[in-house]
XYZ file of N, CA and C in Angstrom:
819
model
N 0.833 -1.194 -0.030
C -0.047 0.110 0.046
C 0.912 1.252 0.012
N 0.575 2.256 -0.867
C 1.314 3.389 -0.958
C 0.672 4.601 -0.200
N 1.144 4.641 1.037
C 0.425 5.780 1.787
C 1.143 7.131 1.420
N 0.186 8.042 1.116
C 0.604 9.478 0.755
C 0.429 10.579 1.927
N -0.517 10.204 2.813
C -0.903 11.162 3.816
C -1.120 10.397 5.184
N -0.616 10.959 6.275
C -0.921 10.465 7.591
C -1.555 11.593 8.332
N -2.707 11.295 8.994
C -3.315 12.214 9.852
C -3.198 11.665 11.235
N -2.619 12.475 12.259
C -2.305 12.008 13.456
C -2.832 12.874 14.453
N -3.559 12.331 15.522
C -3.887 12.916 16.697
C -2.700 13.288 17.608
N -2.979 14.230 18.525
C -1.861 14.655 19.389
C -1.857 14.020 20.582
N -2.737 14.313 21.486
C -2.707 13.850 23.006
C -3.200 12.337 23.085
N -2.294 11.710 23.591
C -2.511 10.185 23.693
C -2.109 9.402 22.330
N -1.603 10.217 21.572
C -1.110 9.483 20.174
C 0.348 10.109 19.792
N 0.385 11.112 19.223
C 1.664 11.647 18.861
C 2.583 12.039 20.083
N 1.825 12.506 21.237
C 2.532 12.897 22.492
C 2.456 11.635 23.409
N 3.538 11.765 24.348
C 3.440 10.697 25.213
C 2.807 11.230 26.424
N 2.794 10.675 27.677
C 2.016 11.086 28.782
C 2.649 12.262 29.359
N 3.937 12.646 29.006
C 4.582 13.878 29.425
C 4.416 14.978 28.496
N 3.608 14.842 27.522
C 3.307 15.931 26.590
C 4.420 16.210 25.561
N 5.222 15.123 25.330
C 6.323 15.202 24.613
C 6.272 14.241 23.278
N 7.090 14.600 22.245
C 7.150 13.631 21.245
C 8.559 13.022 21.240
N 8.541 11.635 21.337
C 9.856 11.083 21.613
C 10.731 11.059 20.217
N 12.175 10.834 20.500
C 13.073 10.928 19.564
C 12.847 9.958 18.512
N 12.309 8.730 18.842
C 11.914 7.702 17.840
C 10.943 8.174 16.865
N 9.844 8.752 17.524
C 8.701 9.274 16.704
C 9.145 10.391 15.688
N 10.045 11.320 16.329
C 10.574 12.544 15.489
C 11.188 11.970 14.309
N 12.153 10.758 14.393
C 12.761 10.340 13.377
C 11.994 9.632 12.363
N 10.884 8.967 12.858
C 9.884 8.271 11.837
C 9.034 9.376 11.067
N 8.797 10.502 11.683
C 8.291 11.541 10.846
C 9.154 12.070 9.787
N 10.534 12.344 10.285
C 11.267 12.846 9.205
C 11.541 11.883 8.038
N 11.620 10.566 8.352
C 11.812 9.600 7.360
C 10.707 9.422 6.601
N 9.471 9.706 7.014
C 8.252 9.597 6.119
C 8.226 10.846 5.185
N 8.567 12.094 5.717
C 8.689 13.163 4.852
C 9.717 13.166 3.829
N 10.779 12.443 4.154
C 11.787 12.206 3.029
C 11.190 11.345 1.883
N 10.236 10.536 2.190
C 9.419 9.756 1.188
C 8.223 10.624 0.645
N 8.167 11.848 0.889
C 7.185 12.773 0.387
C 5.890 12.412 0.901
N 5.644 12.082 2.149
C 4.442 11.586 2.680
C 3.973 12.877 3.508
N 2.678 13.268 3.387
C 2.162 14.413 3.982
C 1.788 14.087 5.353
N 2.391 14.842 6.396
C 2.040 14.562 7.853
C 1.183 15.633 8.288
N -0.001 15.283 8.565
C -1.085 16.151 9.017
C -1.518 16.056 10.493
N -1.149 16.925 11.384
C -1.610 16.999 12.646
C -3.060 17.293 12.712
N -3.659 16.367 13.402
C -5.250 16.443 13.589
C -5.650 16.435 14.911
N -5.970 17.565 15.625
C -6.169 17.643 16.948
C -7.420 18.362 17.455
N -7.811 18.054 18.735
C -8.585 19.025 19.373
C -8.192 20.199 20.016
N -6.843 20.335 19.992
C -6.353 21.543 20.688
C -6.558 22.772 19.816
N -6.367 23.915 20.619
C -6.399 25.191 19.921
C -5.408 25.306 18.837
N -5.759 26.027 17.780
C -4.828 26.113 16.551
C -3.334 26.537 16.879
N -3.210 27.418 17.829
C -1.805 27.863 18.146
C -0.966 26.841 18.672
N -1.391 25.863 19.525
C -0.792 24.870 19.921
C -0.447 23.685 18.940
N -1.329 23.618 18.030
C -1.160 22.630 17.056
C -0.085 23.146 15.993
N -0.030 24.454 15.757
C 0.987 24.941 14.831
C 2.368 24.961 15.528
N 2.445 25.130 16.800
C 3.545 25.109 17.602
C 4.318 23.877 17.427
N 3.528 22.733 17.562
C 4.057 21.387 17.391
C 4.388 20.983 16.035
N 3.593 21.462 15.136
C 3.949 21.260 13.603
C 5.351 21.944 13.316
N 5.598 23.308 13.711
C 6.830 23.687 13.421
C 7.875 23.247 14.131
N 7.679 22.852 15.370
C 8.817 22.271 16.053
C 9.290 20.919 15.551
N 8.364 20.209 14.926
C 8.614 19.060 14.410
C 9.072 18.990 12.849
N 9.018 20.148 12.291
C 9.287 20.401 11.013
C 8.299 19.786 10.060
N 7.011 19.912 10.426
C 6.053 19.350 9.497
C 5.647 20.435 8.536
N 5.636 20.236 7.279
C 5.320 21.236 6.237
C 4.145 20.771 5.574
N 3.039 20.788 6.322
C 1.655 20.230 5.628
C 0.538 21.092 6.232
N -0.589 20.610 5.995
C -1.867 21.252 6.587
C -2.043 21.050 8.145
N -2.602 21.725 8.777
C -2.871 21.536 10.349
C -4.295 21.676 10.497
N -4.906 20.562 11.144
C -6.282 20.528 11.560
C -6.367 20.758 13.119
N -7.138 21.718 13.576
C -7.119 21.940 14.996
C -8.689 22.025 15.369
N -8.952 22.068 16.624
C -10.254 22.239 17.268
C -11.272 21.155 16.727
N -10.623 19.893 16.486
C -11.504 18.858 16.079
C -12.041 18.994 14.740
N -11.329 19.767 13.885
C -11.729 19.912 12.410
C -12.406 21.267 12.241
N -12.495 22.134 13.360
C -13.297 23.270 13.164
C -12.473 24.330 12.366
N -11.209 24.291 12.306
C -10.252 25.100 11.675
C -9.159 24.342 11.004
N -8.663 24.779 9.857
C -7.730 24.254 9.175
C -6.754 25.429 8.596
N -5.322 25.118 8.849
C -4.347 26.167 8.331
C -3.531 25.335 7.135
N -3.096 26.119 6.151
C -2.322 25.582 5.153
C -0.858 25.634 5.542
N 0.051 25.292 4.501
C 1.405 25.165 4.805
C 1.968 26.618 5.122
N 1.337 27.633 4.656
C 1.887 29.026 4.968
C 1.197 29.585 6.072
N 0.535 28.815 7.031
C -0.125 29.128 8.180
C -1.347 30.134 7.899
N -1.922 30.054 6.789
C -3.198 30.720 6.417
C -4.271 29.990 6.814
N -5.253 30.562 7.379
C -6.504 29.728 7.780
C -7.389 29.732 6.402
N -7.582 28.428 6.106
C -8.205 28.243 4.641
C -9.654 27.563 4.916
N -9.964 27.109 6.249
C -11.287 26.730 6.418
C -11.665 27.054 8.029
N -12.877 27.444 8.223
C -13.227 27.492 9.645
C -14.779 27.375 9.842
N -15.172 26.914 10.836
C -16.570 26.705 11.196
C -16.863 27.006 12.557
N -16.963 28.265 13.008
C -17.212 28.664 14.389
C -18.714 28.429 14.786
N -18.817 28.340 16.133
C -20.142 28.173 16.738
C -20.830 29.509 16.885
N -22.035 29.583 16.563
C -22.828 30.826 16.590
C -23.002 31.312 18.076
N -23.269 32.572 18.106
C -23.337 33.281 19.580
C -24.395 32.800 20.241
N -25.728 32.486 19.803
C -26.803 32.108 20.483
C -26.427 30.738 21.185
N -25.749 29.846 20.298
C -25.451 28.431 20.776
C -24.493 28.434 21.924
N -23.350 29.373 21.824
C -22.415 29.716 22.834
C -23.081 30.028 24.151
N -24.158 30.996 24.040
C -24.813 31.346 25.215
C -25.516 30.371 25.938
N -26.187 29.410 25.046
C -26.919 28.318 25.614
C -26.006 27.349 26.252
N -24.891 27.017 25.594
C -23.930 25.950 26.130
C -23.333 26.542 27.511
N -22.945 27.841 27.574
C -22.487 28.347 28.870
C -23.470 28.327 29.940
N -24.782 28.534 29.595
C -25.808 28.495 30.455
C -25.909 27.019 31.179
N -25.870 26.046 30.263
C -25.922 24.583 30.696
C -24.673 24.351 31.691
N -23.501 24.852 31.239
C -22.343 24.583 32.155
C -22.380 25.118 33.440
N -22.948 26.419 33.445
C -23.008 27.237 34.758
C -24.134 26.502 35.652
N -25.098 26.160 35.102
C -26.192 25.511 35.859
C -25.747 24.157 36.393
N -24.957 23.531 35.808
C -24.349 22.064 36.223
C -23.094 22.313 36.999
N -22.676 23.509 37.164
C -21.495 23.769 37.879
C -20.243 22.811 37.476
N -19.957 22.836 36.174
C -18.932 22.129 35.602
C -17.859 22.935 35.071
N -16.635 22.685 35.204
C -15.409 23.401 34.709
C -15.574 23.390 33.004
N -15.480 24.579 32.454
C -15.428 24.640 30.887
C -14.540 25.811 30.477
N -13.898 25.645 29.348
C -13.350 26.662 28.524
C -13.649 26.416 27.159
N -13.474 27.531 26.326
C -13.709 27.530 24.878
C -12.586 28.228 24.156
N -12.357 27.918 22.835
C -11.229 28.354 22.210
C -11.663 29.361 20.985
N -10.664 30.288 20.598
C -10.730 30.641 19.284
C -9.337 30.259 18.728
N -8.632 30.919 17.903
C -7.417 30.438 17.263
C -6.278 30.424 18.187
N -6.195 31.300 19.192
C -5.000 31.320 20.013
C -5.166 31.623 21.564
N -6.595 31.556 21.958
C -6.892 31.837 23.329
C -7.912 31.051 23.805
N -7.962 30.652 24.994
C -8.902 29.872 25.634
C -9.599 30.839 26.827
N -10.902 30.730 26.757
C -11.763 31.638 27.777
C -12.499 30.759 28.748
N -12.385 31.248 29.893
C -13.191 30.532 30.972
C -13.704 31.422 32.032
N -14.548 31.061 32.818
C -15.313 31.878 34.039
C -14.524 31.435 35.232
N -13.529 30.551 35.109
C -12.850 30.034 36.260
C -11.294 29.725 35.937
N -10.407 30.114 36.806
C -9.054 29.902 36.604
C -8.463 28.640 37.314
N -7.988 27.640 36.602
C -7.484 26.500 37.172
C -5.944 26.331 36.638
N -4.989 26.475 37.532
C -3.618 26.493 37.201
C -3.168 25.323 36.331
N -3.797 24.140 36.761
C -3.347 22.972 35.976
C -3.671 22.926 34.459
N -4.768 23.643 34.220
C -5.352 23.845 32.815
C -4.220 24.756 32.022
N -3.780 25.835 32.729
C -3.001 26.789 32.149
C -1.599 26.140 31.830
N -1.143 25.275 32.865
C 0.146 24.762 32.723
C 0.153 23.732 31.653
N -1.047 23.127 31.278
C -1.195 22.042 30.331
C -0.697 22.664 28.976
N -1.009 23.991 28.645
C -0.862 24.576 27.421
C 0.502 25.349 27.467
N 0.911 25.929 28.628
C 2.001 26.737 28.779
C 2.991 26.021 29.796
N 3.557 24.845 29.413
C 4.427 24.164 30.219
C 5.699 24.925 30.424
N 6.392 24.565 31.558
C 7.659 25.208 31.701
C 8.759 24.253 31.307
N 8.374 23.098 30.797
C 9.417 22.132 30.458
C 10.278 22.659 29.140
N 11.476 22.485 29.156
C 12.154 23.012 28.107
C 11.804 22.804 26.728
N 11.336 21.371 26.534
C 11.060 21.031 25.105
C 9.707 21.333 24.787
N 8.820 21.927 25.668
C 7.455 22.531 25.452
C 7.335 23.907 25.480
N 8.478 24.636 25.781
C 8.362 26.085 25.902
C 7.909 26.772 24.563
N 7.185 27.851 24.648
C 6.934 28.522 23.484
C 5.548 28.600 22.917
N 4.654 27.747 23.434
C 3.337 27.809 22.960
C 2.551 29.059 23.304
N 2.714 29.499 24.504
C 2.164 30.802 24.941
C 0.678 31.044 24.507
N -0.074 30.036 24.975
C -1.559 30.130 24.579
C -2.198 31.211 25.666
N -2.932 32.091 25.070
C -3.590 33.178 25.912
C -4.652 32.572 26.715
N -4.985 33.174 27.951
C -5.962 32.917 28.898
C -6.859 34.093 29.186
N -8.163 33.972 29.008
C -8.903 35.201 29.592
C -9.938 34.709 30.434
N -10.185 35.284 31.588
C -11.300 35.193 32.352
C -12.460 36.110 31.934
N -13.721 35.483 32.207
C -14.822 36.345 32.036
C -15.835 36.119 33.071
N -16.734 37.298 33.306
C -17.756 37.150 34.330
C -19.060 36.972 33.523
N -19.253 37.602 32.432
C -20.432 37.521 31.707
C -20.100 37.260 30.267
N -20.797 36.135 29.560
C -20.421 35.652 28.427
C -20.589 36.693 27.239
N -21.518 37.714 27.588
C -21.729 38.771 26.584
C -20.271 39.626 26.366
N -19.516 39.435 27.449
C -18.246 40.292 27.339
C -17.416 39.738 26.158
N -17.667 38.322 25.881
C -16.655 37.708 24.769
C -17.574 37.763 23.464
N -18.718 37.389 23.441
C -19.435 37.098 22.221
C -19.817 38.404 21.461
N -19.723 39.497 22.193
C -20.001 40.808 21.479
C -18.819 41.407 20.886
N -17.669 40.772 21.008
C -16.449 41.303 20.229
C -16.634 41.069 18.796
N -16.073 42.015 18.122
C -16.128 41.845 16.609
C -15.001 40.727 16.181
N -15.227 40.087 15.170
C -14.290 39.222 14.501
C -13.764 38.105 15.400
N -14.527 37.584 16.280
C -14.058 36.763 17.287
C -14.860 35.253 17.086
N -14.040 34.277 16.628
C -14.598 33.055 16.242
C -14.255 32.016 17.285
N -15.357 31.284 17.863
C -15.254 30.261 18.873
C -15.459 28.976 18.288
N -14.426 28.094 18.390
C -14.584 26.935 17.568
C -14.907 25.565 18.355
N -14.632 25.618 19.634
C -14.787 24.498 20.625
C -14.894 24.819 22.007
N -15.840 23.909 22.624
C -15.981 23.907 24.094
C -15.189 22.530 24.539
N -14.597 22.725 25.810
C -14.172 21.484 26.500
C -14.605 21.718 27.973
N -15.205 20.489 28.440
C -15.758 20.510 29.827
C -15.056 19.238 30.534
N -14.567 19.562 31.753
C -13.733 18.626 32.469
C -14.387 18.345 33.885
N -14.462 17.016 34.174
C -14.839 16.772 35.581
C -14.569 15.255 35.898
N -14.056 14.921 37.045
C -13.758 13.678 37.330
C -15.060 12.712 37.792
N -16.052 13.636 38.085
C -17.276 12.982 38.588
C -18.105 12.585 37.182
N -18.028 11.146 36.940
C -18.529 10.753 35.603
C -20.067 10.862 35.587
N -20.607 10.893 36.839
C -22.145 10.963 36.701
C -22.597 12.388 36.410
N -21.725 13.248 36.942
C -22.022 14.729 36.597
C -21.735 14.753 34.830
N -20.685 14.391 34.711
C -20.269 14.510 33.210
C -21.249 13.975 32.256
N -21.778 12.815 32.549
C -22.825 12.137 31.876
C -24.207 12.943 31.669
N -24.537 13.562 32.822
C -25.593 14.461 32.809
C -25.527 15.738 31.972
N -24.236 16.228 32.089
C -24.032 17.441 31.173
C -24.031 16.950 29.749
N -23.477 15.849 29.439
C -23.511 15.314 28.071
C -24.925 15.232 27.517
N -25.843 14.564 28.233
C -27.178 14.480 27.910
C -27.757 15.810 27.653
N -27.639 16.765 28.459
C -28.215 18.040 28.164
C -27.550 18.927 27.030
N -26.296 18.680 26.799
C -25.709 19.162 25.667
C -26.139 18.698 24.352
N -26.533 17.453 24.311
C -27.070 16.687 23.226
C -28.479 17.218 22.782
N -29.023 17.792 23.621
C -30.397 18.305 23.393
C -30.390 19.783 22.601
N -29.110 20.194 22.496
C -28.844 21.613 21.793
C -28.821 21.332 20.315
N -29.669 22.029 19.521
C -29.466 21.829 18.143
C -28.282 22.215 17.520
N -27.813 21.536 16.508
C -26.575 22.090 15.685
C -25.176 21.962 16.394
N -25.071 21.029 17.266
C -23.804 20.760 17.896
C -23.294 19.272 17.646
N -22.000 19.089 17.784
C -21.491 17.828 17.837
C -20.776 17.586 19.000
N -21.102 16.456 19.737
C -20.584 15.967 20.995
C -19.544 14.887 20.884
N -18.303 15.010 21.471
C -17.397 13.836 21.354
C -16.536 14.024 22.750
N -15.441 13.273 22.783
C -14.467 13.428 23.873
C -13.156 12.907 23.540
N -12.128 13.330 24.270
C -10.874 13.067 24.128
C -10.095 12.363 25.245
N -10.958 12.215 26.109
C -10.270 11.537 27.376
C -11.581 11.148 28.273
N -11.302 10.279 29.356
C -12.349 9.820 30.108
C -13.225 10.679 30.955
N -12.500 11.952 31.256
C -13.152 12.899 32.027
C -13.418 14.219 31.415
N -13.770 14.072 30.032
C -14.029 15.321 29.398
C -15.180 15.193 28.373
N -15.781 16.418 27.914
C -16.736 16.491 26.765
C -16.208 17.499 25.872
N -16.325 17.316 24.613
C -15.965 18.312 23.588
C -17.175 18.633 22.801
N -17.296 19.796 22.381
C -18.465 20.376 21.689
C -17.975 21.313 20.567
N -18.427 21.006 19.441
C -18.202 21.869 18.322
C -19.578 22.147 17.420
N -19.666 22.646 16.337
C -20.719 22.730 15.606
C -20.912 21.291 14.958
N -22.207 21.110 14.561
C -22.601 19.789 14.101
C -21.916 19.285 12.815
N -21.405 20.305 11.934
C -20.764 20.000 10.754
C -19.319 19.846 10.854
N -18.815 19.796 12.112
C -17.371 19.716 12.335
C -16.976 18.274 12.776
N -15.852 17.817 12.248
C -15.265 16.592 12.668
C -13.883 16.493 12.134
N -13.019 15.743 12.627
C -11.567 15.503 12.098
C -11.746 14.873 10.853
N -12.862 13.988 10.672
C -12.945 13.169 9.334
C -13.476 14.145 8.255
N -14.284 15.012 8.479
C -14.696 15.995 7.465
C -13.455 16.867 7.118
N -12.692 17.312 8.148
C -11.371 18.164 7.850
C -10.506 17.362 7.027
N -10.266 16.042 7.359
C -9.407 15.296 6.519
C -9.797 15.067 5.211
N -11.053 14.869 4.913
C -11.482 14.833 3.604
C -11.272 16.206 2.734
N -11.373 17.340 3.475
C -11.224 18.558 2.839
C -9.759 18.620 2.426
N -8.850 18.264 3.267
C -7.436 18.377 2.960
C -6.981 17.435 1.945
N -7.403 16.214 1.914
C -7.163 15.053 0.999
C -7.727 15.560 -0.303
N -8.888 16.151 -0.469
C -9.414 16.716 -1.757
C -8.437 17.744 -2.243
N -7.914 18.671 -1.543
C -7.032 19.827 -1.978
C -5.739 19.012 -2.543
N -5.275 18.035 -1.927
C -4.127 17.426 -2.254
C -4.248 16.318 -3.375
N -5.418 16.041 -3.724
C -5.837 15.009 -4.763
C -5.278 13.552 -4.201
N -5.311 13.298 -2.994
C -5.012 11.939 -2.534
C -6.231 11.248 -2.090
N -6.263 9.930 -2.522
C -7.286 9.091 -2.399
C -7.315 8.395 -1.037
N -8.732 8.075 -0.615
C -8.807 7.539 0.670
C -7.864 6.297 0.893
N -7.677 5.510 -0.085
C -6.836 4.359 0.029
C -5.374 4.662 0.234
N -4.957 5.976 0.050
C -3.591 6.528 0.259
C -3.391 7.123 1.675
N -4.306 7.019 2.559
C -4.361 7.721 3.728
C -4.339 6.864 5.034
N -3.504 7.065 5.855
C -3.474 6.386 7.151
C -3.811 7.470 8.150
N -4.629 6.974 9.271
C -5.099 7.927 10.408
C -4.631 7.183 11.640
N -4.233 7.844 12.498
C -3.881 7.172 13.887
C -4.440 8.180 15.043
N -5.085 7.383 15.930
C -5.763 8.106 16.977
C -6.104 7.191 18.242
N -6.641 7.713 19.266
C -6.812 6.968 20.485
C -8.264 7.273 21.178
N -9.041 8.194 20.607
C -10.354 8.494 21.331
C -11.384 8.748 20.385
N -12.588 9.045 21.159
C -13.922 9.260 20.237
C -13.693 10.216 19.234
N -13.047 11.277 19.499
C -12.893 12.424 18.536
C -12.144 11.997 17.324
N -11.444 10.928 17.437
C -10.678 10.355 16.284
C -11.472 9.550 15.291
N -12.675 8.984 15.665
C -13.354 8.058 14.954
C -13.565 8.408 13.542
N -14.087 9.663 13.329
C -14.453 9.960 11.976
C -13.202 10.126 11.036
N -12.079 10.498 11.562
C -10.925 10.481 10.673
C -10.382 9.086 10.471
N -10.607 8.115 11.403
C -10.080 6.756 11.091
C -10.997 6.196 10.074
N -12.356 6.628 9.993
C -13.296 6.072 9.111
C -12.958 6.620 7.718
N -12.252 7.695 7.484
C -11.720 8.175 6.245
C -10.528 7.814 5.672
N -10.015 6.786 6.359
C -8.528 6.363 6.056
C -8.513 5.045 5.378
N -7.547 4.750 4.450
C -7.437 3.322 3.825
C -6.766 2.462 5.023
N -6.008 2.975 5.859
C -5.508 2.241 7.017
C -5.939 3.115 8.156
N -6.554 2.405 9.114
C -6.873 3.195 10.380
C -6.026 2.417 11.468
N -5.351 3.111 12.326
C -4.519 2.671 13.365
C -4.973 3.190 14.794
N -5.277 2.301 15.629
C -5.501 2.609 16.986
C -4.341 2.568 17.878
N -4.005 3.509 18.782
C -2.941 3.309 19.650
C -3.154 2.273 20.691
N -2.033 1.751 21.257
C -2.209 0.626 22.202
C -3.040 1.087 23.564
N -2.996 2.316 23.762
C -3.610 3.060 24.908
C -5.058 3.475 24.497
N -5.552 3.182 23.359
C -6.741 3.668 22.775
C -7.968 3.141 23.657
N -9.232 3.800 23.483
C -10.312 3.313 23.993
C -10.714 2.026 23.394
N -11.382 1.048 23.950
C -11.724 -0.091 23.356
C -12.533 0.047 22.061
N -13.297 0.954 22.128
C -14.113 1.125 20.847
C -13.426 1.463 19.666
N -12.348 2.193 19.920
C -11.406 2.693 18.819
C -10.560 1.513 18.329
N -10.190 0.618 19.355
C -9.465 -0.622 18.739
C -10.309 -1.410 17.957
N -11.659 -1.427 18.238
C -12.454 -2.425 17.632
C -12.689 -2.056 16.213
N -12.717 -0.656 15.843
C -12.896 -0.340 14.561
C -11.893 -0.155 13.519
N -10.572 -0.139 14.345
C -9.271 0.133 13.524
C -8.827 -1.167 12.835
N -8.085 -0.995 11.838
C -7.511 -1.993 10.983
C -6.296 -2.464 11.770
N -5.549 -1.712 12.558
C -4.371 -2.246 13.215
C -4.239 -1.450 14.514
N -3.833 -2.205 15.587
C -3.427 -1.717 16.948
C -2.025 -1.609 17.087
N -1.545 -0.478 17.260
C -0.120 -0.236 17.448
C 0.306 -0.263 18.792
N 1.473 0.093 19.218
C 1.790 0.216 20.756
C 1.398 1.380 21.209
N 1.653 1.713 22.582
C 0.946 2.694 23.272
C 1.751 4.048 22.853
N 1.254 5.172 23.291
C 1.889 6.526 23.121
C 3.254 6.655 23.934
N 3.424 5.742 24.897
C 4.704 5.738 25.718
C 5.566 4.786 25.259
N 5.242 4.073 24.296
C 6.043 2.964 23.644
C 6.344 3.268 22.078
N 6.231 4.544 21.804
C 6.558 4.987 20.312
C 5.608 4.272 19.451
N 4.330 4.204 19.724
C 3.356 3.664 18.889
C 3.131 4.226 17.509
N 3.359 5.436 17.547
C 3.283 6.271 16.076
C 4.408 5.677 15.136
N 5.605 5.716 15.889
C 6.863 5.248 15.044
C 6.728 3.756 14.555
N 6.037 3.017 15.516
C 5.950 1.516 15.192
C 4.977 1.414 13.918
N 3.804 2.225 13.901
C 2.886 2.263 12.778
C 3.514 2.792 11.516
N 4.437 3.835 11.595
C 5.191 4.332 10.454
C 6.038 3.237 9.786
N 6.758 2.474 10.774
C 7.673 1.470 10.201
C 6.876 0.369 9.577
N 5.789 0.013 10.062
C 5.110 -1.007 9.567
C 4.410 -0.786 8.145
N 3.887 0.383 8.075
C 3.100 0.728 6.891
C 3.815 1.721 5.788
N 4.742 2.360 6.306
C 5.429 3.306 5.445
C 6.809 3.106 5.141
N 7.625 2.787 6.110
C 9.086 2.872 6.085
C 9.692 1.494 5.872
N 9.166 0.434 6.041
C 9.674 -0.917 5.748
C 8.923 -1.666 4.573
């Protein structure tokens, strides 16, 4: 099989549990690029974080962020976006506040919340030497109208976090009642919300059409629910060894975990050897 494009999730996939890309994985990415394979980061993260890693890894392709709500080209120009409308934003915030659950939402380079949690800030702005430089902005607000009344502000994704799974399930059920949204997750203790027309799979289809690459020439690698749509758009779908059971069940191949260079292992199997 001649793989010409690889779409790779970040957290739990490209990144290990320390939030870093291993040397073995970096070498695999470089080797694949020498074979003219397009390496496309496809993440739920804010665009600025995705572009930071793409640049740090020397990836010269398209970048998919916020679960497919925004796509940047090789020159860092935004070529596609699908923001959430203001009324939906207000409705979602109302649900979150009623249920007393932590949430934040993104535009291209800033996340907004009505509560500051240092662990969340550190997640994006790590002091580790290999992760310095993301500099994701953070803004607190008291009233959601402070945010949505700004001109030219696009909100692409909400993230809700709580270790109380009963609360999380209740919030998920309420969010599913809102018209025009897509609900997914990227970890056991979170919920992600975008517009209903947004998914990593839809974004991958958009990019592959631009490049003239057929589905049979695509490999996708992921670990969680928000990766399902892009796995379904690939000729070879790869689940990480640490992936959710449902992801492993639909994948063509299960590689090693993100702490065992699972991405590099999949590259060697399907591209490099």
